[in-house]
Coordinates of C-alpha atoms and ligand atoms in Angstrom, one line a residue:
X237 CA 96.2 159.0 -2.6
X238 CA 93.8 157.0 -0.9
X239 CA 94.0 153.3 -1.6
X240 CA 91.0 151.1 -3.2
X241 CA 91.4 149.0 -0.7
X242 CA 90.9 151.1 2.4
X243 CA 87.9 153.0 0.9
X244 CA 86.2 149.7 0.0
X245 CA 86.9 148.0 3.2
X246 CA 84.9 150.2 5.4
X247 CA 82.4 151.2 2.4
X248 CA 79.5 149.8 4.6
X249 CA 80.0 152.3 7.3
X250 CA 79.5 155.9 5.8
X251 CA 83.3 157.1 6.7
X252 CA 84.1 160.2 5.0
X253 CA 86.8 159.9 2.5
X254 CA 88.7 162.5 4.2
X255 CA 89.3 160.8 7.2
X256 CA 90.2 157.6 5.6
X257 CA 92.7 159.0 3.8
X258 CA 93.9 160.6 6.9
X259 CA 93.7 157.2 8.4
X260 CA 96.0 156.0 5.8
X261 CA 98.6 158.3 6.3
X262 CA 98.7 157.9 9.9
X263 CA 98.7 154.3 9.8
X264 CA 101.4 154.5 7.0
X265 CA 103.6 156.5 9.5
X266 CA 102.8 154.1 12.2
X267 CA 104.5 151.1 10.5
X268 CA 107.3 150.5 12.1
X269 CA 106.1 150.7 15.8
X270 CA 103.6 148.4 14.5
X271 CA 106.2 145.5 14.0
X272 CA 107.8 146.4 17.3
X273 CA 104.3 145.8 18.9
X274 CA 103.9 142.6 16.9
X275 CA 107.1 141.1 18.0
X276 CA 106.8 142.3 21.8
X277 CA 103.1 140.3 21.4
X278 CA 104.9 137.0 19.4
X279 CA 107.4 137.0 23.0
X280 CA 105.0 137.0 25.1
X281 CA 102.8 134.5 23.5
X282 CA 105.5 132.2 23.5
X283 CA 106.7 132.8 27.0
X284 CA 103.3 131.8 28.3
X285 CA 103.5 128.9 25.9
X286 CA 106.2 127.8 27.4
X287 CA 104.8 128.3 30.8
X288 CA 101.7 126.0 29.6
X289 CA 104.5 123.4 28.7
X290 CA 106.3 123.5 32.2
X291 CA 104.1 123.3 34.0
X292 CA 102.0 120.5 32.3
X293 CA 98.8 121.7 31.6
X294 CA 96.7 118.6 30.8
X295 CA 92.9 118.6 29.3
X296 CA 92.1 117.1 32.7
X297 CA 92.3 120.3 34.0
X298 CA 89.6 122.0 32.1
X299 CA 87.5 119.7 35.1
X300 CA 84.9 122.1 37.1
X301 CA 85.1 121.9 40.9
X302 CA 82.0 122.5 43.0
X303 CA 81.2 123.3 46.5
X304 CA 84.4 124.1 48.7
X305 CA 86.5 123.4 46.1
X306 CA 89.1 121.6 48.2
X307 CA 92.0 119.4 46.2
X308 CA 91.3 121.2 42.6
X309 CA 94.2 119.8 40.6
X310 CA 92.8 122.5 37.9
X311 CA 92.7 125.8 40.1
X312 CA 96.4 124.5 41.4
X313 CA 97.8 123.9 38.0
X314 CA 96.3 127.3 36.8
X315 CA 97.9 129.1 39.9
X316 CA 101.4 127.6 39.1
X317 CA 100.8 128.8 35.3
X318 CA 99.9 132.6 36.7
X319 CA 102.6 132.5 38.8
X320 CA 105.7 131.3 36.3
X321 CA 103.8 133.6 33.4
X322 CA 104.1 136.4 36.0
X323 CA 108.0 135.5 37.4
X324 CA 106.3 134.8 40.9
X325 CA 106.5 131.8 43.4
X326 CA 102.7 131.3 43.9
X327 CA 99.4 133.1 42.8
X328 CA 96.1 133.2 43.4
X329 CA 93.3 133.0 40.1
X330 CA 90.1 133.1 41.1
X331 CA 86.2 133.3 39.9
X332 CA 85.6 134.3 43.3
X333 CA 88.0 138.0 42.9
X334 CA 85.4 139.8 41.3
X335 CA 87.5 142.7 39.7
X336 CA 90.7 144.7 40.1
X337 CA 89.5 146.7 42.9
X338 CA 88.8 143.4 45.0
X339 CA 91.8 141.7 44.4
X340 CA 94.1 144.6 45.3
X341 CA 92.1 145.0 48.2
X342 CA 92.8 141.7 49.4
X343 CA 96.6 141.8 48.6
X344 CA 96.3 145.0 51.2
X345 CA 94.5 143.9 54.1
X346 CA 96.5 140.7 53.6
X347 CA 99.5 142.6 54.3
X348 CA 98.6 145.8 56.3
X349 CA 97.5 145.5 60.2
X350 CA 96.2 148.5 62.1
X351 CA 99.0 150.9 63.0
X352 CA 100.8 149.9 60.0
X353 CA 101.9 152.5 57.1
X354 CA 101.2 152.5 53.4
X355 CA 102.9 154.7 50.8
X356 CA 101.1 155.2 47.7
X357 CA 102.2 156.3 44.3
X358 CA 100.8 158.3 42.6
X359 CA 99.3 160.3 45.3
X360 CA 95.9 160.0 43.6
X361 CA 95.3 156.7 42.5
X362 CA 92.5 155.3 40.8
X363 CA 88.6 156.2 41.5
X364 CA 87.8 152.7 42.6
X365 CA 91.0 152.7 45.3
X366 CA 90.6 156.4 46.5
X367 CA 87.4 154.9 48.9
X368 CA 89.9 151.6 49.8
X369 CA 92.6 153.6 51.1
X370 CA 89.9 155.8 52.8
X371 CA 91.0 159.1 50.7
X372 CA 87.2 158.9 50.2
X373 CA 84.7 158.4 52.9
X374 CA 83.9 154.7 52.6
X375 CA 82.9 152.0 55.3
X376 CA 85.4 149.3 56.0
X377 CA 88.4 151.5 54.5
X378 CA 92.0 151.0 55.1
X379 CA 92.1 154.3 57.3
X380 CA 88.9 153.1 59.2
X381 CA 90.9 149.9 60.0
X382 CA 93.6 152.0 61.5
X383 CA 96.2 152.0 58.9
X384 CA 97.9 155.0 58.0
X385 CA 97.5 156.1 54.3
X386 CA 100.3 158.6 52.9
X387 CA 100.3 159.5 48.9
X388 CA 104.1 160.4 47.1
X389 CA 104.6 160.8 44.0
X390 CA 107.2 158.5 41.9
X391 CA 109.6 161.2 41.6
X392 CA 109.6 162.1 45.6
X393 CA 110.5 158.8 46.2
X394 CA 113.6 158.1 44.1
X395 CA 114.7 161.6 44.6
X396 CA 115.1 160.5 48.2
X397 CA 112.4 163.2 49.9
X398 CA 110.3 160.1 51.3
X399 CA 111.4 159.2 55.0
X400 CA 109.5 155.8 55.9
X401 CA 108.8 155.5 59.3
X402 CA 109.5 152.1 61.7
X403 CA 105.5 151.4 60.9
X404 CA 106.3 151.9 57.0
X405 CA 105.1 148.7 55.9
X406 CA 104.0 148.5 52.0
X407 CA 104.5 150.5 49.1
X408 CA 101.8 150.2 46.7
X409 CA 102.6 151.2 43.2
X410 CA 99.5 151.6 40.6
X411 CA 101.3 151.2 37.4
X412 CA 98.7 152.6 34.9
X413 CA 97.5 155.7 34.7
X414 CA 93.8 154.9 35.3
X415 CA 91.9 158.1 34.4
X416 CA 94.9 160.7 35.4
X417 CA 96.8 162.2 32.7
X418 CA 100.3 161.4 33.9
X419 CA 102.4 158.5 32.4
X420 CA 102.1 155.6 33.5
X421 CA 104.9 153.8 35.6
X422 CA 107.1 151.7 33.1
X423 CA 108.7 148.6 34.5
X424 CA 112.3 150.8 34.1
X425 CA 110.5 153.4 36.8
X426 CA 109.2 150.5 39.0
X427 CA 112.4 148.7 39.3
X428 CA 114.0 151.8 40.9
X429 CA 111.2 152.1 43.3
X430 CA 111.6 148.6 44.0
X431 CA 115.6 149.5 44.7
X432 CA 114.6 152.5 46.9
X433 CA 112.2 151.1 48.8
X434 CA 114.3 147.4 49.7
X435 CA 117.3 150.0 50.5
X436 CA 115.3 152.1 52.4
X437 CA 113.1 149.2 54.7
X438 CA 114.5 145.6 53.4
X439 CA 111.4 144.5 55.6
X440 CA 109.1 146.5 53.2
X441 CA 106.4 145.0 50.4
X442 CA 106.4 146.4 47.4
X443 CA 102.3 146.1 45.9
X444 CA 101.7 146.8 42.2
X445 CA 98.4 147.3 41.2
X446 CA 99.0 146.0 37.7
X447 CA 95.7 146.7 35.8
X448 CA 96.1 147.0 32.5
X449 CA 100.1 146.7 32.2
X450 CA 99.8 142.8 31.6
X451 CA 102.1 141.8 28.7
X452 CA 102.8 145.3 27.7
X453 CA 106.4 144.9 28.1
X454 CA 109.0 142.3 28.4
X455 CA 108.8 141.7 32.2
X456 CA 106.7 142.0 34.9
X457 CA 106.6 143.6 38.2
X458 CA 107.4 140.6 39.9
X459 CA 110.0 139.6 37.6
X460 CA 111.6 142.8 38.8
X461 CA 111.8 142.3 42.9
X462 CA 107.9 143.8 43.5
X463 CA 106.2 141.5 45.9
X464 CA 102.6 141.0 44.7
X465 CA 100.8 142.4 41.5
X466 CA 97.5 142.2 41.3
X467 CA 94.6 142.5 38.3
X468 CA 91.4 141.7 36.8
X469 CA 90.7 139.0 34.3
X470 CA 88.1 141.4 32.9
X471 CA 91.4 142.9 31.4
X472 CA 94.5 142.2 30.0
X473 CA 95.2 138.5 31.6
X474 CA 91.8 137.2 31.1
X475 CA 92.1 137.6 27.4
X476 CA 88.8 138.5 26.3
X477 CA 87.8 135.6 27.7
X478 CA 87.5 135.3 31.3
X479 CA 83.8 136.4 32.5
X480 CA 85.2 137.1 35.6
X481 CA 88.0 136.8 38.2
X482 CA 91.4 138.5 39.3
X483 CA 94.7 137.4 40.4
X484 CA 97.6 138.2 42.9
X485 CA 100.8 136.8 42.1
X486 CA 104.1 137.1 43.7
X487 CA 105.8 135.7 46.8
X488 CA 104.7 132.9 48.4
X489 CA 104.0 134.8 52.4
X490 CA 102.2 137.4 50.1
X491 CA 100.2 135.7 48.3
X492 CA 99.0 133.7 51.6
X493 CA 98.2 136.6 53.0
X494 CA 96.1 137.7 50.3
X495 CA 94.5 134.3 50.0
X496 CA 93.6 134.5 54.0
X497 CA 91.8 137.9 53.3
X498 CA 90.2 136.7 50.7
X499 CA 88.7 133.3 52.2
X500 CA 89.6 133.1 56.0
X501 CA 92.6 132.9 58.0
X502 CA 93.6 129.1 58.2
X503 CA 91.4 128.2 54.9
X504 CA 93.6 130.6 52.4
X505 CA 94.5 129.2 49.4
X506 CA 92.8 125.4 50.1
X507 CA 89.3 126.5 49.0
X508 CA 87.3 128.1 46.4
X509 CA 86.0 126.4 43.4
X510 CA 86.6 126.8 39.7
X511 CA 82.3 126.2 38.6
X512 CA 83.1 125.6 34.7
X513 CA 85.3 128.3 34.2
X514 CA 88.2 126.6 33.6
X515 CA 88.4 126.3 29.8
X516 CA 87.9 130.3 29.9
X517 CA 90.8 131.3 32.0
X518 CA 92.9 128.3 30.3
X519 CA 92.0 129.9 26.8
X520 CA 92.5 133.5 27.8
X521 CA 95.4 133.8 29.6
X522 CA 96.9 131.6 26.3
X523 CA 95.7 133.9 23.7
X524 CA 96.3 137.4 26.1
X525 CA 99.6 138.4 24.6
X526 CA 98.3 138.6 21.3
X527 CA 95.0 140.3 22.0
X528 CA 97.5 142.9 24.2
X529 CA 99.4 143.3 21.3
X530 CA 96.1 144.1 18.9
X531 CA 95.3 146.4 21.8
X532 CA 98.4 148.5 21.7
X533 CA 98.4 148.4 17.7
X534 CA 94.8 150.3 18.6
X535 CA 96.0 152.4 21.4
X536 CA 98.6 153.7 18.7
X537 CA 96.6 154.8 15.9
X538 CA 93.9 156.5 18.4
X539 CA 97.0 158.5 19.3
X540 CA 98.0 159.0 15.8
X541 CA 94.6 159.7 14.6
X542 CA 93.3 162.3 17.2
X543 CA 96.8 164.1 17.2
X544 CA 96.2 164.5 13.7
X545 CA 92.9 165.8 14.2
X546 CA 94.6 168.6 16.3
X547 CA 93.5 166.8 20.5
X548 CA 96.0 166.4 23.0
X549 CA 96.7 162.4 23.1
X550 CA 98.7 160.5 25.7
X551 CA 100.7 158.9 25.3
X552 CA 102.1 160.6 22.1
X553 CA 102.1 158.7 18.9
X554 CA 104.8 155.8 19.0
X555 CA 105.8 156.7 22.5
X556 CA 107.2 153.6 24.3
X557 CA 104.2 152.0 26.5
X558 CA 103.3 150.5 29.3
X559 CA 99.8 150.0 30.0
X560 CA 96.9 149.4 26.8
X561 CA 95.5 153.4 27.7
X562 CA 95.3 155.6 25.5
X563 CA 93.7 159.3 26.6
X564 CA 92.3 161.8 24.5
X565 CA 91.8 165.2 25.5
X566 CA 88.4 166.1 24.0
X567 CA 87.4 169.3 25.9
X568 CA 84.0 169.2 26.4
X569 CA 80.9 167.1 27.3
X570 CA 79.2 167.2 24.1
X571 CA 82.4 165.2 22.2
X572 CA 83.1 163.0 25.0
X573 CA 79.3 161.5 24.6
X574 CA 79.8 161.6 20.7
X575 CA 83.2 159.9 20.9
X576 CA 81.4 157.0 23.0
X577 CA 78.3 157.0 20.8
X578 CA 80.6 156.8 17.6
X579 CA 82.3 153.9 19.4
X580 CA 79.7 151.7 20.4
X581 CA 78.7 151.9 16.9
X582 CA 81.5 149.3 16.2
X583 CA 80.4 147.1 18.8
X584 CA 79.6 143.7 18.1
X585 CA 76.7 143.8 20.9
X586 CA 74.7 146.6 21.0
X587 CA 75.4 148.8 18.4
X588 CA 72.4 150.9 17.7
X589 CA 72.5 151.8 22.1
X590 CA 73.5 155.7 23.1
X591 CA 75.6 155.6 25.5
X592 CA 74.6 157.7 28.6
X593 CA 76.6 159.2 31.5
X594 CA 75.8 156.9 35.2
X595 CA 76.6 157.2 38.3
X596 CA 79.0 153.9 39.4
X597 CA 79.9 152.9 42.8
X598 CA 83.5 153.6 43.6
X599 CA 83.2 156.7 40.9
X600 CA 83.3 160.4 42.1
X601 CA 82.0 161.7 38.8
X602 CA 79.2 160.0 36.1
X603 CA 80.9 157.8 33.6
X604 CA 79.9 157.0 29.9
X605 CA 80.9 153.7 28.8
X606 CA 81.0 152.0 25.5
X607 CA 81.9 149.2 23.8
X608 CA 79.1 146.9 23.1
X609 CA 81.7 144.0 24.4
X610 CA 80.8 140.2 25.4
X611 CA 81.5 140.5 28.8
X612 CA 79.9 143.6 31.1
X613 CA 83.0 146.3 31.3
X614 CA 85.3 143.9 29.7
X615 CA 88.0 146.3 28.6
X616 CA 90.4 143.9 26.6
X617 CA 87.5 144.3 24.0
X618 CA 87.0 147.5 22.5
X619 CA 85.6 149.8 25.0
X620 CA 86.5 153.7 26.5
X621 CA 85.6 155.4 29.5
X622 CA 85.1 158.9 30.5
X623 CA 84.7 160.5 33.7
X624 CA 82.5 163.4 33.1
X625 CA 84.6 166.2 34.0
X626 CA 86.6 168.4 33.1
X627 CA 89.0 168.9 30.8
X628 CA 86.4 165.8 29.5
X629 CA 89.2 163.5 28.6
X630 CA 88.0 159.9 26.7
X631 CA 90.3 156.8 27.9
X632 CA 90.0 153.9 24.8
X633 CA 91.5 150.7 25.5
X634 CA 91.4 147.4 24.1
X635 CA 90.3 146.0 21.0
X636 CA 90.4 141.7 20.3
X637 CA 91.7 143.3 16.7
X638 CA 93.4 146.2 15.2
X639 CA 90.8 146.0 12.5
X640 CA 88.3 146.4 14.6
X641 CA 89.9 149.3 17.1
X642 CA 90.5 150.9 13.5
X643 CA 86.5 151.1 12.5
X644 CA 85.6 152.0 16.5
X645 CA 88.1 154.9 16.4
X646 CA 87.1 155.9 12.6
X647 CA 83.1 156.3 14.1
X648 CA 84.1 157.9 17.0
X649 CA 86.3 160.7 15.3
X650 CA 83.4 161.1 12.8
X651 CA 81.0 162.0 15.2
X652 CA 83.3 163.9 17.4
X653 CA 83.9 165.8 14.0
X654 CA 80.2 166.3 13.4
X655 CA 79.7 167.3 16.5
X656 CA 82.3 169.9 16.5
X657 CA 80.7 171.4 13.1
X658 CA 76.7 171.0 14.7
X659 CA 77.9 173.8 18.4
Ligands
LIG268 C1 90.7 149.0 36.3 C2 91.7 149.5 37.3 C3 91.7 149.1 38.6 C4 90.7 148.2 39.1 O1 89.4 148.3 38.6 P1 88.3 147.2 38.5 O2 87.3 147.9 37.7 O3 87.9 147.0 39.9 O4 88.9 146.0 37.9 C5 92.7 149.6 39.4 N1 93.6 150.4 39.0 C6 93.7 150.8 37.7 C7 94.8 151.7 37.3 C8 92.8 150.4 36.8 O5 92.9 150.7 35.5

């Protein structure tokens, strides 16, 4: 039986009563990993309000720096808070790291040199690293730079198949999936990496791209022995609302390294001003956790919903996570652009835009986006992407609020249904 309450709660937004009712049921069946993603977001929230505490942030610190940037008590005190939230000695939080991508790829010329080695699990990784590492043609590439690129899987590694070599020098672990249909590395899998690899080559850095995994569990990768993680503030950390930025965290030498490739050797850390954005990163990295934890809530019921609409999900409904991804397996063009256009229907921006397929720099394939969120790609809000290719797979993430990842999804599986009834 369909409750009052669920049909008059969306009643503004022509949802058929079938797949509210269906809604109901999987949301019914969904309760109990539903507390377990509630508590997992009250421990974090409190952890980093503890960090807040220890490290004594003040409202002085809300202060914008200009020009160099040199002796910001705000930028420093907002490092030291990165770095205890992320179980790391130092970090580096900046406006000036304009996206994942950037930051990881100055956490890797930070710590590679030409001649060095770099393992990388998986042995794909993500569109936007694939021209980094030089696995496609780019200028300025790690390969171009003279550093050896080798993908392994996971599994090769801790089943001992991986030799490293005297030149072996990082292993770089992306823990999400990105847009592969694998699971993604839980914190369990990257702590045995971590074991192999100091066992193997004590000398060794252990990278993590950790986009999207913020907060998703108990611990992080640094927390665990990994040397640097890296992310955007466009996702997880920045809380829906950063406007921009990244960070590295981890050990102090690799941190410095990072900062030196991202300013100049000799300037590292000592530079780079904060313009205003203070109060944003201050406010989003407190509130985080709990937006993660709406976010997985979301990631959940997409599963539960499009499972029950008979599409390949993964994760599976109430698997254990560890990044806010959820993929659908739609199987063909046509419902991947419905899914997006029933999507940004929900958006708070934008709602009456189609979204159309685009070529993006980094991107082997056209992607449709949507969202309608505050921030250009910000993916803590509501948003999916889709390569278009096939098996034409959607990946949703985010959502500020389960309620309003619950209306998204609803639109998008009623246009992906009326599409699948129009062909
Ligand atoms: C988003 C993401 C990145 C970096 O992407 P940006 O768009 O540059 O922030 C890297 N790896 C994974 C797995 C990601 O999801």
């Amino acid at each position: 039986m369909l409750k009052n309450s669920a049909l008059s709660l969306f009643k503004d937004f022509e949802i058929p009563d079938h797949l509210l009712s269906l809604s109901q049921t999987v949301e019914d069946e969904m309760r109990e990993t539903e507390m377990t993603m509630n508590d997992l977001a009250s421990r974090n929230f409190l952890k980093g309000l503890k960090a807040f505490s220890d490290v004594g942030i003040s409202e002085s610190h809300l202060q914008a720096s200009r020009g160099y940037g040199y002796f910001d008590a705000g930028r420093e005190a907002l490092e030291r808070l990165f770095a205890r939230i992320f179980g790391a000695e130092e970090a580096l939080v900046r406006p000036q790291l304009i996206s994942g991508t950037h930051a990881i790829r100055c956490a890797l010329f930070g710590l590679l040199r030409p001649g060095d080695e770099v393992l990388v699990v998986p042995e794909i990784p993500y569109d936007t690293l694939q021209p980094l590492f030089g696995l496609r043609k780019a200028s300025g590439s790690l390969s171009e730079w003279g550093v050896q690129v080798r993908g392994v899987s996971a599994q090769d590694c801790l089943s001992g198949k991986i030799q490293m070599g005297e030149k072996t020098r990082v292993l770089f672990v992306q823990r999400s999936k990105g847009y592969a249909w694998r699971e993604s590395i839980s914190i369990s899998v990257l702590t045995k990496l971590v074991q192999w690899a100091k066992s193997v080559n004590p000398g060794i850095y252990v990278a993590v791209d950790n986009c999207y995994g913020e907060f998703v569990e108990d611990q992080e990768p640094c927390d665990i022995g990994a040397d640097l993680a890296a992310g955007s503030l466009i996702k997880n950390p920045g809380g829906g609302l950063a406007p921009t930025g990244g960070y590295v965290a981890g050990t102090s030498e690799a941190v410095e390294k990072a900062a030196a490739a991202l300013t100049a050797p000799g300037l590292g850390k000592e530079v780079g001003p904060t313009l205003g954005l203070m109060r944003d990163f201050l406010t989003g990295i407190y509130l985080a956790p709990l937006f993660v934890g709406e976010a997985l809530k979301t990631a959940n019921y997409a599963s539960g919903l499009f499972k029950a609409l008979g599409y390949a999900v993964l994760p599976e409904p109430d698997a254990p996570r560890t990044d806010i991804i959820q993929a659908i397996q739609l199987g063909s063009r046509e419902k991947v652009l419905a899914f997006a256009r029933g999507l940004q229907r929900a958006g708070p921006l934008d709602s009456h835009a189609i979204p159309q397929p685009f070529p993006m720099a980094g991107y082997a394939d056209p992607v449709v986006m949507a969202g309608g969120t505050f921030v250009q790609g910000g993916s803590l809000e509501l948003s999916c992407d889709a390569p278009l290719r096939e098996p034409f797979r959607v990946y949703v993430q985010g959502g500020l609020s389960f309620l309003h990842g619950k209306l998204g999804l609803l639109l998008a599986a009623r246009e992906v249904m009326k599409n699948a009834f129009s062909i």
